[in-house]
């Protein structure tokens, strides 16, 4: 089955700096890669996703890149703000909507 | 509010008890999922239902028994659980389309404590 690894497990950045979270996956059949943000005590919510036919996608301060050859994808948050503090999960999905999640990254933005 | 509702929000049960978790969605989705979220562990996929038929069972112990009576409701029946089963149990749903992957919407979860 699919194996998704996520690094780092914890990340602290100064407000205004950038944050990068990286994930790798094992199954080349995976073709959908969403990123979820989970604030303390709340449900995971989709913040951005990318499909295997695209190399990069951007939405305001967040962007995701995908390298299919290397089987890795990354989340980039620029100009971080305290409200970006949360746990971020990457996931890889194979046709059939079976999502395999990474271990999560706890991001803390220091004011 | 994503439209996926889970009850109860919190549950404390003894190891000999029997309880059920409920998930409800009125988004018109036809795929529903149970995930387990423990401290320092990823979101672990437990069960997947597509059109009320179970399509995934990730080697989950038999003390967890899912039920999907219709496309809007999903249950997780619990019996003789162990303390290590204490976790946040998340339900999700998605408008499954076989030709493309789609977003999963999560409920707020049930925080389960087994004593």
Short mmCIF file of C-alpha atoms in Angstrom, two decimals:
data_model
loop_
_atom_site.label_atom_id
_atom_site.label_comp_id
_atom_site.label_asym_id
_atom_site.label_seq_id
_atom_site.Cartn_x
_atom_site.Cartn_y
_atom_site.Cartn_z
CA UNK A 1 0.00 0.00 0.00
CA UNK A 2 0.85 3.68 -0.04
CA UNK A 3 3.31 5.08 2.52
CA UNK A 4 3.42 8.82 3.12
CA UNK A 5 6.22 10.38 5.12
CA UNK A 6 6.13 13.97 6.32
CA UNK A 7 8.87 16.22 7.70
CA UNK A 8 9.47 17.99 9.96
CA UNK A 9 7.18 16.90 12.77
CA UNK A 10 7.47 20.31 14.43
CA UNK A 11 8.38 23.66 12.97
CA UNK A 12 8.73 27.08 14.56
CA UNK A 13 9.15 30.23 12.52
CA UNK A 14 9.15 33.93 13.20
CA UNK A 15 6.14 35.85 11.99
CA UNK A 16 6.75 37.00 8.45
CA UNK A 17 9.18 34.21 7.61
CA UNK A 18 8.42 31.32 5.28
CA UNK A 19 7.59 27.76 6.29
CA UNK A 20 8.15 24.65 4.19
CA UNK A 21 6.76 21.19 4.90
CA UNK A 22 7.81 18.21 2.81
CA UNK A 23 6.17 14.88 2.07
CA UNK A 24 7.18 11.81 0.13
CA UNK A 25 5.00 9.01 -1.12
CA UNK A 26 5.73 5.51 -2.32
CA UNK A 27 3.04 4.56 -4.81
CA UNK A 28 3.52 6.04 -8.26
CA UNK A 29 -0.19 5.49 -8.93
CA UNK A 30 -1.12 8.26 -6.50
CA UNK A 31 -2.52 11.16 -8.45
CA UNK A 32 -4.06 13.55 -5.94
CA UNK A 33 -2.24 15.33 -3.13
CA UNK A 34 -4.26 17.45 -0.71
CA UNK A 35 -3.01 19.41 2.27
CA UNK A 36 -5.15 19.75 5.38
CA UNK A 37 -4.86 22.21 8.24
CA UNK A 38 -6.08 21.24 11.67
CA UNK A 39 -6.32 23.95 14.28
CA UNK A 40 -6.35 22.98 17.92
CA UNK A 41 -9.59 21.23 18.81
CA UNK A 42 -10.96 21.50 15.30
CA UNK A 43 -11.42 19.23 12.31
CA UNK A 44 -8.91 18.96 9.47
CA UNK A 45 -9.82 21.24 6.61
CA UNK A 46 -8.50 21.29 3.08
CA UNK A 47 -6.32 24.30 2.32
CA UNK A 48 -4.84 23.42 -1.04
CA UNK A 49 -4.48 20.42 -3.31
CA UNK A 50 -2.58 19.43 -6.40
CA UNK A 51 -3.14 16.79 -9.04
CA UNK A 52 -0.48 14.75 -10.74
CA UNK A 53 -0.78 16.59 -14.03
CA UNK A 54 0.34 19.85 -12.40
CA UNK A 55 3.75 20.74 -11.00
CA UNK A 56 2.86 23.76 -8.91
CA UNK A 57 -0.20 25.50 -7.57
CA UNK A 58 -0.49 28.73 -5.64
CA UNK A 59 -3.24 30.33 -3.61
CA UNK A 60 -2.27 33.66 -2.06
CA UNK A 61 0.34 32.92 0.62
CA UNK A 62 0.34 29.16 0.22
CA UNK A 63 1.75 27.08 -2.60
CA UNK A 64 2.29 23.42 -3.26
CA UNK A 65 4.85 21.82 -5.54
CA UNK A 66 4.90 18.28 -6.85
CA UNK A 67 7.78 16.26 -8.24
CA UNK A 68 6.31 13.07 -9.64
CA UNK A 69 9.68 11.60 -10.59
CA UNK A 70 11.03 11.92 -7.09
CA UNK A 71 7.63 11.23 -5.53
CA UNK A 72 7.66 14.20 -3.25
CA UNK A 73 5.53 17.27 -2.74
CA UNK A 74 5.87 20.29 -0.52
CA UNK A 75 3.76 22.98 1.11
CA UNK A 76 5.13 26.51 1.18
CA UNK A 77 3.66 29.24 3.36
CA UNK A 78 5.06 32.72 2.88
CA UNK A 79 4.72 35.75 5.15
CA UNK A 80 3.56 33.55 7.99
CA UNK A 81 1.08 34.89 10.51
CA UNK A 82 0.15 33.67 14.02
CA UNK A 83 -3.12 32.30 12.69
CA UNK A 84 -1.12 29.91 10.49
CA UNK A 85 -0.17 28.03 13.67
CA UNK A 86 -1.75 24.58 13.39
CA UNK A 87 -1.04 20.99 12.48
CA UNK A 88 -0.67 20.42 8.76
CA UNK A 89 -1.25 17.04 7.13
CA UNK A 90 -0.27 16.01 3.67
CA UNK A 91 -2.01 13.14 1.95
CA UNK A 92 -1.71 11.03 -1.14
CA UNK A 93 -4.69 9.51 -2.81
CA UNK A 94 -5.08 6.74 -5.32
CA UNK A 95 -8.16 6.40 -7.52
CA UNK A 96 -10.95 5.25 -5.24
CA UNK A 97 -10.53 8.09 -2.75
CA UNK A 98 -8.50 6.19 -0.21
CA UNK A 99 -6.49 8.94 1.44
CA UNK A 100 -3.19 8.10 3.09
CA UNK A 101 -2.03 10.81 5.44
CA UNK A 102 1.39 11.85 6.66
CA UNK A 103 2.24 12.09 10.34
CA UNK A 104 1.51 15.80 10.54
CA UNK A 105 3.62 18.90 11.15
CA UNK A 106 2.92 21.12 14.11
CA UNK A 107 3.66 24.66 12.93
CA UNK A 108 4.12 27.47 15.44
CA UNK A 109 4.42 31.05 14.21
CA UNK A 110 6.10 33.22 16.81
CA UNK A 111 4.81 36.81 16.89
CA UNK B 1 -19.39 23.95 9.34
CA UNK B 2 -18.54 21.42 6.65
CA UNK B 3 -21.86 19.57 6.77
CA UNK B 4 -20.45 16.47 8.44
CA UNK B 5 -21.74 16.03 11.98
CA UNK B 6 -20.43 13.59 14.55
CA UNK B 7 -21.98 12.60 17.86
CA UNK B 8 -21.13 12.43 20.62
CA UNK B 9 -18.27 14.93 20.72
CA UNK B 10 -16.79 13.30 23.81
CA UNK B 11 -17.19 9.77 25.14
CA UNK B 12 -15.74 8.02 28.15
CA UNK B 13 -16.36 4.30 28.34
CA UNK B 14 -15.20 1.31 30.31
CA UNK B 15 -13.54 -1.65 28.69
CA UNK B 16 -16.66 -3.77 29.07
CA UNK B 17 -19.07 -1.21 27.66
CA UNK B 18 -20.72 -1.12 24.26
CA UNK B 19 -21.17 2.24 22.60
CA UNK B 20 -21.66 3.64 19.11
CA UNK B 21 -20.31 6.67 17.32
CA UNK B 22 -22.52 8.37 14.78
CA UNK B 23 -21.68 10.37 11.67
CA UNK B 24 -24.17 12.16 9.49
CA UNK B 25 -23.77 14.13 6.28
CA UNK B 26 -26.31 15.83 4.09
CA UNK B 27 -23.95 16.92 1.36
CA UNK B 28 -25.07 14.33 -1.12
CA UNK B 29 -21.75 12.52 -0.83
CA UNK B 30 -21.63 8.81 -1.49
CA UNK B 31 -18.34 7.87 0.15
CA UNK B 32 -17.78 7.92 3.91
CA UNK B 33 -14.74 7.17 6.04
CA UNK B 34 -13.68 6.50 9.59
CA UNK B 35 -10.24 7.69 10.67
CA UNK B 36 -8.44 7.29 13.98
CA UNK B 37 -6.18 10.11 15.17
CA UNK B 38 -3.84 9.40 18.08
CA UNK B 39 -1.10 11.53 19.59
CA UNK B 40 2.00 11.46 17.40
CA UNK B 41 0.35 9.26 14.77
CA UNK B 42 -1.00 10.05 11.35
CA UNK B 43 -4.61 9.98 10.49
CA UNK B 44 -5.17 6.24 10.26
CA UNK B 45 -7.77 5.10 7.78
CA UNK B 46 -10.03 2.51 9.38
CA UNK B 47 -12.98 1.97 7.04
CA UNK B 48 -14.24 3.26 3.73
CA UNK B 49 -17.79 2.93 2.48
CA UNK B 50 -18.74 3.64 -1.10
CA UNK B 51 -22.44 3.65 -1.95
CA UNK B 52 -23.09 1.96 1.42
CA UNK B 53 -20.73 -0.89 0.59
CA UNK B 54 -17.56 -1.37 2.58
CA UNK B 55 -14.58 -1.13 0.28
CA UNK B 56 -11.74 -0.81 2.76
CA UNK B 57 -10.96 -2.38 6.09
CA UNK B 58 -7.42 -1.67 7.15
CA UNK B 59 -6.84 -4.60 9.49
CA UNK B 60 -8.94 -2.98 12.16
CA UNK B 61 -9.61 -5.14 15.26
CA UNK B 62 -13.05 -6.71 15.38
CA UNK B 63 -13.91 -4.73 18.50
CA UNK B 64 -14.61 -1.92 16.00
CA UNK B 65 -17.63 -2.65 13.84
CA UNK B 66 -18.81 -0.16 11.20
CA UNK B 67 -22.30 0.17 9.83
CA UNK B 68 -23.54 2.25 6.93
CA UNK B 69 -27.34 1.96 6.67
CA UNK B 70 -27.55 4.63 3.95
CA UNK B 71 -25.33 7.11 2.19
CA UNK B 72 -26.00 9.82 4.79
CA UNK B 73 -25.22 7.90 7.95
CA UNK B 74 -22.22 6.01 9.24
CA UNK B 75 -21.81 4.33 12.60
CA UNK B 76 -18.87 2.85 14.46
CA UNK B 77 -19.93 0.30 17.03
CA UNK B 78 -17.50 -0.21 19.87
CA UNK B 79 -17.24 -3.12 22.31
CA UNK B 80 -14.62 -4.42 24.74
CA UNK B 81 -12.19 -1.66 23.83
CA UNK B 82 -8.71 -1.27 25.25
CA UNK B 83 -7.13 1.85 26.77
CA UNK B 84 -4.91 2.19 23.70
CA UNK B 85 -8.05 2.71 21.64
CA UNK B 86 -8.42 6.13 23.25
CA UNK B 87 -8.14 8.63 20.43
CA UNK B 88 -9.99 11.13 18.31
CA UNK B 89 -12.23 9.35 15.80
CA UNK B 90 -12.90 11.38 12.71
CA UNK B 91 -15.56 10.77 10.12
CA UNK B 92 -15.24 12.15 6.61
CA UNK B 93 -17.26 12.10 3.42
CA UNK B 94 -16.57 12.90 -0.20
CA UNK B 95 -18.48 13.06 -3.48
CA UNK B 96 -16.68 10.03 -4.81
CA UNK B 97 -15.96 10.12 -8.47
CA UNK B 98 -14.09 7.18 -9.87
CA UNK B 99 -12.38 9.23 -12.52
CA UNK B 100 -10.84 11.78 -10.23
CA UNK B 101 -10.03 12.29 -6.61
CA UNK B 102 -12.05 14.76 -4.63
CA UNK B 103 -11.87 16.57 -1.36
CA UNK B 104 -12.75 14.80 1.86
CA UNK B 105 -14.80 16.82 4.35
CA UNK B 106 -14.23 15.97 7.99
CA UNK B 107 -16.51 16.02 10.98
CA UNK B 108 -15.33 17.52 14.24
CA UNK B 109 -14.55 14.13 15.68
CA UNK B 110 -15.43 12.14 18.76
CA UNK B 111 -12.86 12.24 21.53
CA UNK B 112 -12.94 8.73 22.97
CA UNK B 113 -11.40 7.80 26.30
CA UNK B 114 -11.36 4.16 27.37
CA UNK B 115 -10.89 3.64 31.09
#
